[in-house]
XYZ file of C-alpha atoms in Angstrom:
541
model
C 2.718 -7.630 -14.212
C 6.091 -9.212 -14.834
C 9.382 -7.425 -14.552
C 11.868 -7.156 -17.429
C 15.300 -8.507 -18.034
C 16.282 -11.399 -15.872
C 19.939 -10.372 -15.641
C 18.982 -6.887 -14.390
C 16.755 -8.443 -11.742
C 19.477 -10.818 -10.622
C 21.874 -7.926 -10.132
C 19.252 -5.933 -8.241
C 18.413 -8.924 -6.021
C 22.093 -9.449 -5.227
C 22.531 -5.793 -4.323
C 19.401 -5.907 -2.156
C 20.548 -8.995 -0.288
C 23.811 -7.273 0.608
C 22.337 -3.845 1.397
C 21.511 -3.033 5.003
C 17.798 -2.596 5.638
C 16.513 -4.783 2.784
C 14.620 -7.895 3.913
C 12.770 -10.755 2.312
C 9.167 -10.254 3.405
C 7.739 -13.775 3.461
C 3.950 -13.387 3.394
C 1.247 -15.948 3.952
C -0.722 -16.877 0.858
C -3.930 -15.379 2.279
C -5.856 -12.153 1.708
C -3.414 -11.255 -1.040
C -4.591 -7.672 -1.482
C -4.215 -6.903 2.241
C -0.663 -8.087 2.909
C 1.447 -5.075 1.963
C -1.248 -2.660 3.124
C -1.206 -4.188 6.604
C 2.590 -4.000 6.870
C 2.529 -0.421 5.571
C -0.026 0.578 8.222
C 2.170 -0.939 10.951
C 5.206 0.875 9.533
C 3.258 4.142 9.610
C 2.419 3.470 13.247
C 6.099 2.778 14.018
C 7.037 6.116 12.445
C 8.931 4.735 9.452
C 6.132 4.529 6.893
C 7.663 7.184 4.649
C 10.883 5.151 4.447
C 9.261 1.900 3.334
C 10.220 0.728 -0.158
C 9.107 -2.378 -1.998
C 10.620 -4.499 -4.740
C 8.520 -7.031 -6.610
C 9.263 -10.730 -6.066
C 11.542 -12.860 -8.188
C 9.682 -13.443 -11.433
C 7.561 -10.321 -10.986
C 4.449 -12.242 -9.880
C 2.365 -9.880 -7.780
C 0.738 -12.586 -5.646
C 4.038 -14.303 -4.792
C 4.704 -14.410 -1.042
C 8.362 -13.363 -1.515
C 8.508 -9.553 -1.597
C 11.496 -7.359 -0.813
C 10.971 -4.575 1.680
C 13.269 -1.840 2.938
C 12.964 -0.880 6.624
C 15.606 1.517 7.992
C 16.702 -0.444 11.080
C 16.429 -3.950 12.442
C 14.717 -2.622 15.562
C 11.997 -1.050 13.429
C 11.680 -4.244 11.405
C 10.946 -6.162 14.597
C 8.436 -3.540 15.761
C 6.619 -3.526 12.414
C 6.448 -7.287 11.979
C 5.711 -8.527 15.475
C 1.948 -7.857 15.344
C 1.388 -8.547 11.654
C -1.156 -11.265 10.934
C -0.354 -11.806 7.251
C 3.474 -11.741 7.434
C 5.299 -14.957 8.229
C 8.726 -13.403 8.715
C 11.223 -10.739 7.738
C 14.476 -12.413 6.706
C 17.958 -11.026 6.175
C 18.743 -13.010 3.038
C 22.258 -14.437 2.956
C 21.716 -16.075 -0.382
C 19.188 -17.105 -2.998
C 19.161 -18.908 -6.322
C 17.299 -21.202 -8.660
C 19.602 -24.114 -7.811
C 21.620 -25.225 -4.813
C 24.802 -24.183 -6.628
C 23.450 -20.644 -7.169
C 22.308 -20.479 -3.548
C 25.730 -21.574 -2.261
C 27.508 -19.045 -4.457
C 25.280 -16.273 -3.130
C 25.811 -17.311 0.506
C 29.568 -17.348 -0.077
C 29.428 -13.844 -1.561
C 27.499 -12.442 1.408
C 29.961 -10.388 3.531
C 31.707 -12.457 6.210
C 31.504 -9.584 8.696
C 27.720 -9.776 8.429
C 27.631 -13.564 8.927
C 30.303 -14.185 11.564
C 28.502 -12.764 14.645
C 25.662 -15.250 14.151
C 27.629 -18.438 13.437
C 30.575 -17.913 15.816
C 31.590 -20.207 18.663
C 29.589 -19.661 21.833
C 26.380 -18.867 19.951
C 23.279 -21.033 19.709
C 21.253 -21.422 16.544
C 18.339 -23.222 14.951
C 17.640 -23.886 11.275
C 14.042 -24.413 10.157
C 12.684 -25.571 6.823
C 9.819 -23.240 5.882
C 8.978 -24.064 2.286
C 6.196 -22.641 0.131
C 3.831 -24.930 -1.745
C 5.368 -28.164 -0.495
C 6.240 -29.945 2.735
C 9.300 -32.016 3.557
C 9.550 -34.367 6.512
C 12.302 -36.256 8.244
C 12.417 -40.005 8.670
C 10.799 -41.958 11.478
C 14.211 -42.587 13.047
C 15.464 -39.052 12.462
C 12.657 -36.446 12.253
C 15.264 -33.720 11.669
C 16.935 -35.386 8.703
C 15.443 -32.960 6.158
C 16.854 -30.030 8.129
C 20.247 -31.679 8.425
C 20.222 -32.244 4.666
C 19.706 -28.510 4.079
C 22.563 -27.632 6.467
C 24.854 -30.197 4.846
C 24.098 -28.748 1.400
C 25.426 -25.387 2.659
C 28.544 -26.787 4.348
C 30.886 -26.022 1.443
C 30.249 -22.295 2.030
C 28.796 -21.985 5.544
C 30.011 -23.617 8.764
C 28.009 -23.116 11.966
C 30.568 -23.038 14.757
C 28.007 -22.548 17.494
C 25.718 -25.103 19.114
C 22.312 -26.128 17.756
C 19.438 -25.520 20.149
C 15.844 -26.435 19.345
C 14.266 -24.258 22.061
C 15.232 -20.656 22.690
C 18.171 -20.282 20.284
C 19.936 -16.951 20.031
C 19.696 -16.952 16.245
C 17.046 -18.436 13.982
C 17.645 -19.298 10.323
C 15.136 -20.327 7.679
C 15.783 -22.439 4.623
C 12.995 -21.687 2.166
C 12.226 -23.337 -1.140
C 9.365 -22.453 -3.442
C 8.094 -25.609 -5.102
C 8.197 -26.169 -8.834
C 4.924 -25.684 -10.704
C 4.244 -29.433 -10.872
C 4.692 -29.819 -7.114
C 2.749 -26.774 -5.879
C -0.207 -27.694 -3.693
C -3.178 -25.352 -3.387
C -1.403 -22.208 -4.653
C -1.007 -20.613 -8.116
C 1.413 -22.422 -10.409
C 2.936 -19.242 -11.879
C 5.119 -18.539 -8.826
C 8.613 -19.555 -9.984
C 10.700 -21.993 -7.908
C 13.410 -20.310 -5.860
C 15.696 -21.125 -2.910
C 16.438 -18.739 -0.047
C 18.549 -18.929 3.069
C 18.891 -16.268 5.707
C 18.629 -15.042 9.281
C 15.146 -14.435 10.645
C 14.926 -10.893 11.967
C 11.262 -10.899 12.991
C 8.197 -13.128 12.765
C 4.513 -12.239 12.584
C 2.033 -13.222 15.264
C -0.871 -15.516 14.427
C -1.403 -16.828 17.946
C -4.522 -14.632 18.435
C -6.332 -16.663 15.751
C -6.415 -19.652 18.063
C -7.078 -17.665 21.228
C -10.095 -15.852 19.791
C -11.371 -18.693 17.579
C -15.067 -18.090 16.895
C -15.814 -21.792 17.338
C -14.829 -21.471 20.995
C -16.634 -18.174 21.667
C -19.740 -18.378 23.821
C -21.563 -15.290 22.550
C -21.642 -15.118 18.799
C -23.863 -13.667 16.085
C -24.473 -14.703 12.471
C -22.450 -11.748 11.159
C -19.542 -11.864 13.617
C -16.297 -10.859 11.865
C -13.814 -13.706 11.495
C -10.794 -13.310 13.734
C -8.106 -13.046 11.052
C -9.826 -10.260 9.128
C -10.789 -8.480 12.340
C -7.155 -8.365 13.464
C -6.090 -7.072 10.050
C -8.749 -4.337 10.252
C -7.492 -3.290 13.700
C -3.928 -3.201 12.369
C -5.129 -0.956 9.551
C -6.530 1.560 12.064
C -3.426 1.130 14.242
C -5.320 0.138 17.399
C -2.972 0.539 20.362
C -2.861 1.473 24.059
C -3.798 5.002 25.051
C -6.768 5.595 22.761
C -10.405 4.635 22.189
C -11.607 2.581 19.211
C -15.310 2.783 18.322
C -17.341 0.214 16.388
C -20.709 1.771 15.427
C -22.089 -1.658 14.362
C -20.559 -3.710 17.160
C -23.142 -6.524 17.394
C -21.588 -9.223 19.603
C -18.320 -7.281 19.807
C -15.926 -9.242 17.577
C -14.052 -6.180 16.307
C -13.974 -4.709 19.814
C -12.238 -7.870 21.044
C -9.637 -7.565 18.282
C -8.993 -3.902 19.154
C -8.756 -4.702 22.871
C -6.207 -7.425 22.078
C -3.879 -4.676 20.827
C -4.402 -2.692 24.027
C -6.931 -0.097 22.868
C -9.865 1.044 24.963
C -13.071 0.084 23.166
C -16.512 1.595 22.700
C -19.366 -0.147 20.936
C -22.785 0.866 19.724
C -25.542 -0.888 17.818
C -29.132 -0.100 16.904
C -30.311 -3.540 18.080
C -30.810 -3.310 21.836
C -31.348 -7.067 22.061
C -27.725 -7.745 21.093
C -26.324 -5.025 23.340
C -28.451 -5.536 26.457
C -29.904 -9.021 26.639
C -27.402 -11.453 25.163
C -28.473 -15.102 25.251
C -28.213 -18.250 27.352
C -25.201 -20.494 26.981
C -26.542 -23.908 25.939
C -23.785 -25.696 27.838
C -23.906 -23.884 31.187
C -27.273 -22.115 31.158
C -25.480 -18.886 32.074
C -26.492 -15.680 30.360
C -23.685 -14.605 28.022
C -23.169 -11.310 26.238
C -20.457 -8.958 25.022
C -19.249 -8.399 28.591
C -18.792 -12.125 29.295
C -16.799 -12.492 26.053
C -14.314 -9.932 27.343
C -14.212 -11.691 30.730
C -13.546 -15.052 29.064
C -10.529 -13.608 27.243
C -9.220 -11.614 30.196
C -9.468 -8.376 28.221
C -10.245 -4.919 29.539
C -14.025 -4.482 29.104
C -15.406 -1.760 26.832
C -15.697 1.736 28.248
C -19.313 1.523 27.141
C -21.871 -0.315 25.021
C -24.616 1.928 23.704
C -27.913 1.295 21.992
C -27.370 4.058 19.504
C -28.359 4.958 15.981
C -25.451 6.107 13.825
C -27.836 8.363 11.881
C -28.900 10.183 15.050
C -26.022 9.433 17.369
C -25.692 10.716 20.898
C -22.796 13.005 19.942
C -24.578 15.001 17.237
C -23.774 18.657 17.854
C -21.529 17.873 20.843
C -18.376 19.853 20.113
C -16.563 18.620 23.232
C -16.311 15.067 21.859
C -14.696 16.056 18.562
C -11.184 14.728 18.100
C -11.402 12.204 20.943
C -11.178 8.834 19.167
C -8.065 6.943 18.115
C -9.870 4.814 15.563
C -13.209 3.804 14.086
C -13.729 0.330 12.646
C -16.859 -1.390 11.422
C -18.667 -3.636 8.988
C -21.824 -1.739 7.971
C -24.901 -3.647 6.745
C -24.901 -3.600 2.943
C -28.587 -4.406 2.548
C -28.404 -7.240 0.005
C -30.826 -9.362 2.030
C -31.393 -7.616 5.353
C -30.988 -3.882 4.885
C -29.577 -1.516 7.458
C -31.940 0.136 9.919
C -32.107 3.551 11.550
C -34.410 5.023 14.181
C -37.903 5.873 12.987
C -41.042 4.203 11.719
C -43.325 4.878 14.687
C -46.737 6.274 13.908
C -47.103 9.953 14.625
C -50.131 11.905 15.725
C -51.766 14.595 13.636
C -49.525 17.174 15.281
C -46.410 15.143 14.376
C -45.717 13.988 17.928
C -44.910 10.429 18.979
C -46.587 8.892 21.997
C -44.169 8.133 24.842
C -43.473 4.507 25.724
C -45.526 3.526 28.808
C -43.443 3.169 31.944
C -44.338 -0.529 32.387
C -42.957 -1.339 28.912
C -39.745 0.648 28.965
C -37.588 -2.124 30.384
C -38.248 -4.446 27.422
C -39.135 -1.885 24.762
C -37.563 -2.391 21.343
C -37.469 0.938 19.474
C -39.007 0.940 16.015
C -36.740 1.409 13.035
C -36.888 2.453 9.397
C -34.846 1.404 6.327
C -31.320 2.842 6.201
C -29.859 2.976 2.659
C -26.204 1.991 2.577
C -25.154 5.222 0.850
C -26.685 7.234 3.685
C -25.112 4.933 6.274
C -21.706 5.299 4.608
C -22.006 9.092 4.518
C -23.022 9.184 8.184
C -20.142 6.901 9.153
C -17.528 8.975 7.355
C -18.876 12.274 8.660
C -19.108 11.023 12.260
C -15.561 9.670 11.984
C -14.286 12.958 10.536
C -15.738 14.707 13.593
C -14.777 12.290 16.331
C -11.323 11.112 15.231
C -8.221 12.839 16.510
C -5.854 14.177 13.851
C -4.059 11.173 12.406
C -6.804 8.837 13.623
C -8.012 6.160 11.237
C -11.285 4.773 9.939
C -11.627 1.339 8.280
C -14.826 -0.265 7.013
C -16.066 -2.610 4.309
C -18.047 -1.620 1.235
C -19.489 -3.968 -1.418
C -17.344 -4.603 -4.476
C -17.661 -6.376 -7.807
C -15.053 -8.313 -9.777
C -16.737 -7.729 -13.115
C -15.706 -4.313 -14.536
C -19.235 -3.552 -15.762
C -20.705 -4.311 -12.338
C -17.953 -2.328 -10.592
C -18.568 0.706 -12.829
C -22.155 0.902 -11.592
C -20.845 2.115 -8.200
C -20.053 5.425 -9.905
C -18.833 8.094 -7.504
C -18.850 5.578 -4.638
C -16.269 3.244 -6.204
C -13.975 4.709 -3.563
C -15.750 6.825 -0.906
C -14.447 10.303 -0.058
C -14.707 13.012 2.597
C -12.959 16.413 2.673
C -11.403 15.785 6.117
C -10.214 12.253 5.369
C -7.620 10.869 2.973
C -7.555 7.328 1.606
C -4.651 5.256 2.912
C -5.543 1.795 1.639
C -8.108 0.024 -0.508
C -7.987 -3.783 -0.357
C -10.252 -6.287 -2.075
C -11.504 -9.590 -0.707
C -13.345 -11.691 -3.289
C -16.088 -13.872 -1.830
C -17.156 -15.390 -5.146
C -16.175 -15.185 -8.788
C -18.337 -12.088 -9.203
C -18.800 -10.354 -5.860
C -16.668 -9.350 -2.919
C -16.002 -6.543 -0.508
C -13.449 -3.802 -0.281
C -11.823 -2.605 2.944
C -11.209 1.130 2.723
C -8.936 2.798 5.275
C -8.889 6.559 5.811
C -6.820 8.919 7.942
C -8.045 12.220 9.352
C -5.801 14.926 7.921
C -7.842 18.118 8.470
C -9.787 19.570 11.415
C -13.530 19.061 11.062
C -15.377 21.865 9.280
C -19.151 21.369 9.306
C -19.788 23.840 6.479
C -17.273 22.202 4.143
C -18.472 18.711 5.101
C -22.139 19.556 4.460
C -21.386 21.111 1.076
C -19.338 18.062 0.036
C -22.167 15.739 1.079
C -24.751 17.684 -0.908
C -22.477 17.647 -3.958
C -22.020 13.897 -3.595
C -25.772 13.322 -3.472
C -26.260 15.272 -6.705
C -23.448 13.411 -8.460
C -24.987 10.072 -7.507
C -28.121 11.030 -9.439
C -26.193 11.381 -12.695
C -23.039 9.255 -12.243
C -24.408 6.404 -10.149
C -23.500 5.266 -6.655
C -23.227 2.312 -4.334
C -27.010 1.788 -4.335
C -26.812 1.028 -8.058
C -24.112 -1.579 -7.403
C -26.198 -3.117 -4.616
C -29.192 -3.330 -6.925
C -27.101 -5.344 -9.394
C -26.038 -7.600 -6.533
C -29.670 -8.133 -5.521
C -30.580 -9.045 -9.094
C -28.021 -11.848 -8.972
C -28.750 -13.021 -5.417
C -32.523 -12.996 -5.934
C -32.567 -13.968 -9.604
C -35.693 -16.109 -10.181
C -35.134 -19.713 -11.135
C -37.967 -19.541 -13.644
C -40.172 -22.107 -11.954
C -42.560 -22.337 -9.031
C -39.847 -23.778 -6.805
C -37.999 -20.472 -7.038
C -40.903 -18.421 -5.630
C -41.927 -18.116 -1.991
C -45.478 -18.152 -0.644
C -45.841 -14.419 -1.288
C -44.737 -14.742 -4.898
C -41.276 -13.267 -4.295
C -38.117 -14.746 -5.802
C -36.115 -16.899 -3.426
C -32.345 -16.379 -3.034
C -30.238 -18.531 -5.326
C -27.616 -18.987 -2.647
C -28.037 -20.520 0.775
C -28.590 -18.091 3.605
C -25.469 -17.157 5.507
C -23.085 -17.377 2.567
C -23.349 -13.849 1.138
C -21.188 -10.781 1.701
C -23.633 -9.168 4.136
C -26.409 -11.502 5.187
C -24.598 -13.797 7.559
C -21.630 -15.890 8.511
C -19.309 -16.960 5.731
C -15.852 -18.395 5.275
C -13.665 -15.957 3.299
C -11.610 -17.431 0.495
C -8.276 -16.128 -0.753
C -8.614 -13.484 -3.432
C -8.262 -14.659 -7.029
C -5.156 -12.767 -8.191
C -6.371 -11.746 -11.637
C -9.816 -10.598 -10.519
C -8.399 -8.822 -7.475
C -5.890 -6.968 -9.630
C -8.621 -5.851 -12.037
C -10.841 -4.750 -9.193
C -7.979 -2.884 -7.526
C -7.213 -1.070 -10.788
C -10.869 -0.142 -11.238
C -11.292 1.230 -7.732
C -7.870 2.639 -6.987
C -5.225 1.198 -4.694
C -4.015 2.494 -1.385
C -2.147 5.745 -1.021
C 0.225 4.784 1.753
C 3.579 6.450 2.084
C 5.682 3.465 1.002
C 7.008 3.314 -2.546
C 7.864 0.743 -5.200
C 11.381 0.915 -6.577
């Protein structure tokens, strides 16, 4: 949506740039639906979430990287931004405009008492060019010439009396220009050109993306969560020192590594004992590698435990003493588009209903039998277990399948946004993986003590509503129809006469490794409207 009257916006922008606490929030152009939600979650963790206010970017384009955010103090701004993955920087804007003349006039109008401490004699400074949609370079003889040109353009209204320092300056300034539509490279052309100059108050941290790069990890599975999204998920649940984060579908431990990076104790469980217990041999060294060696390689505190455990019949069922003990729960449940989720069961029973015990000589290498685990049941179990085990204020974040097409999305019925009587929705963010399908990260906070009677009644009501209003299984069935749509010839049928997938294995939302693509703004907006946005405590003004 675009904002009205240009003159009213210009006045508001000028007032914002002069008001204490208002910053230009310069986002990355990635995971567009997650950016504000992540910053809001970090603000909630810092204790200032209720004070957060947002103003739409210049031009009113929702997917622009240039949002205005109000954070009460500079100290809080630093605390909120320093672990954000999707925020480039928070900038105290000294001036902005469509042209250099407008920018200079705005910088001149910015209060001198706010500028002087940072440009005075005896200070050190650095100016960086951090443009959006274009890249400028210096000359071979003078690699800093493009920066000098920006400083010279400001000289009529701004004189730096301190000394320039390229490493470790006291004060950092960014000159930012958004490219014109004809010059934009790889980003939407509807983001209007604009010039900004200001003091950098805080920068985000993307260094973990290189440190935990999956390409360098020795123990990896086909469904390992990519590092960037894993860090965002752990920010959404506010992983931090002093608490335990549980991943009920931990696999090779990617999300546990992300949580441990932020200082949380970690606990993992998975129904596949082969992943948890045996690991595999490193092709390069011949050493056996597993989740534990991944933590050793990164110098992280190892998990407090890795359990072969079924979420449906977990080890804590009926254990009142464990209720309220977890700081966070994070996971990526199996959706069941190709390989459905599994739960304990499936072994043949005797006439009396008993199951023969596993012989002693086979126990060491025994792989327990499993049965199909519908995603709706898995989702209900996950939310109920989280409602029991989370401490008050603890958070749960997990992915559910989503559709960009409104008709497809409507088939999810009552499960368009999951619910539980002890949990409240804090954020709902869409990641499109194709033009038609994607996934939605839902983040909940525990707001009520667990009540088994109320929880059971709500679950029974939900099951009945699914019969008449539809649920996530109906959405998944539509997804399967597309993924396994027959080609109409013999080449599209396997040896058993079943339709082959239309897409290559490992490229779908649940069946394997994939490379996420940035959300398409229009489809993401429609999907967000259909499923409901987050309910964080920040506000738009």
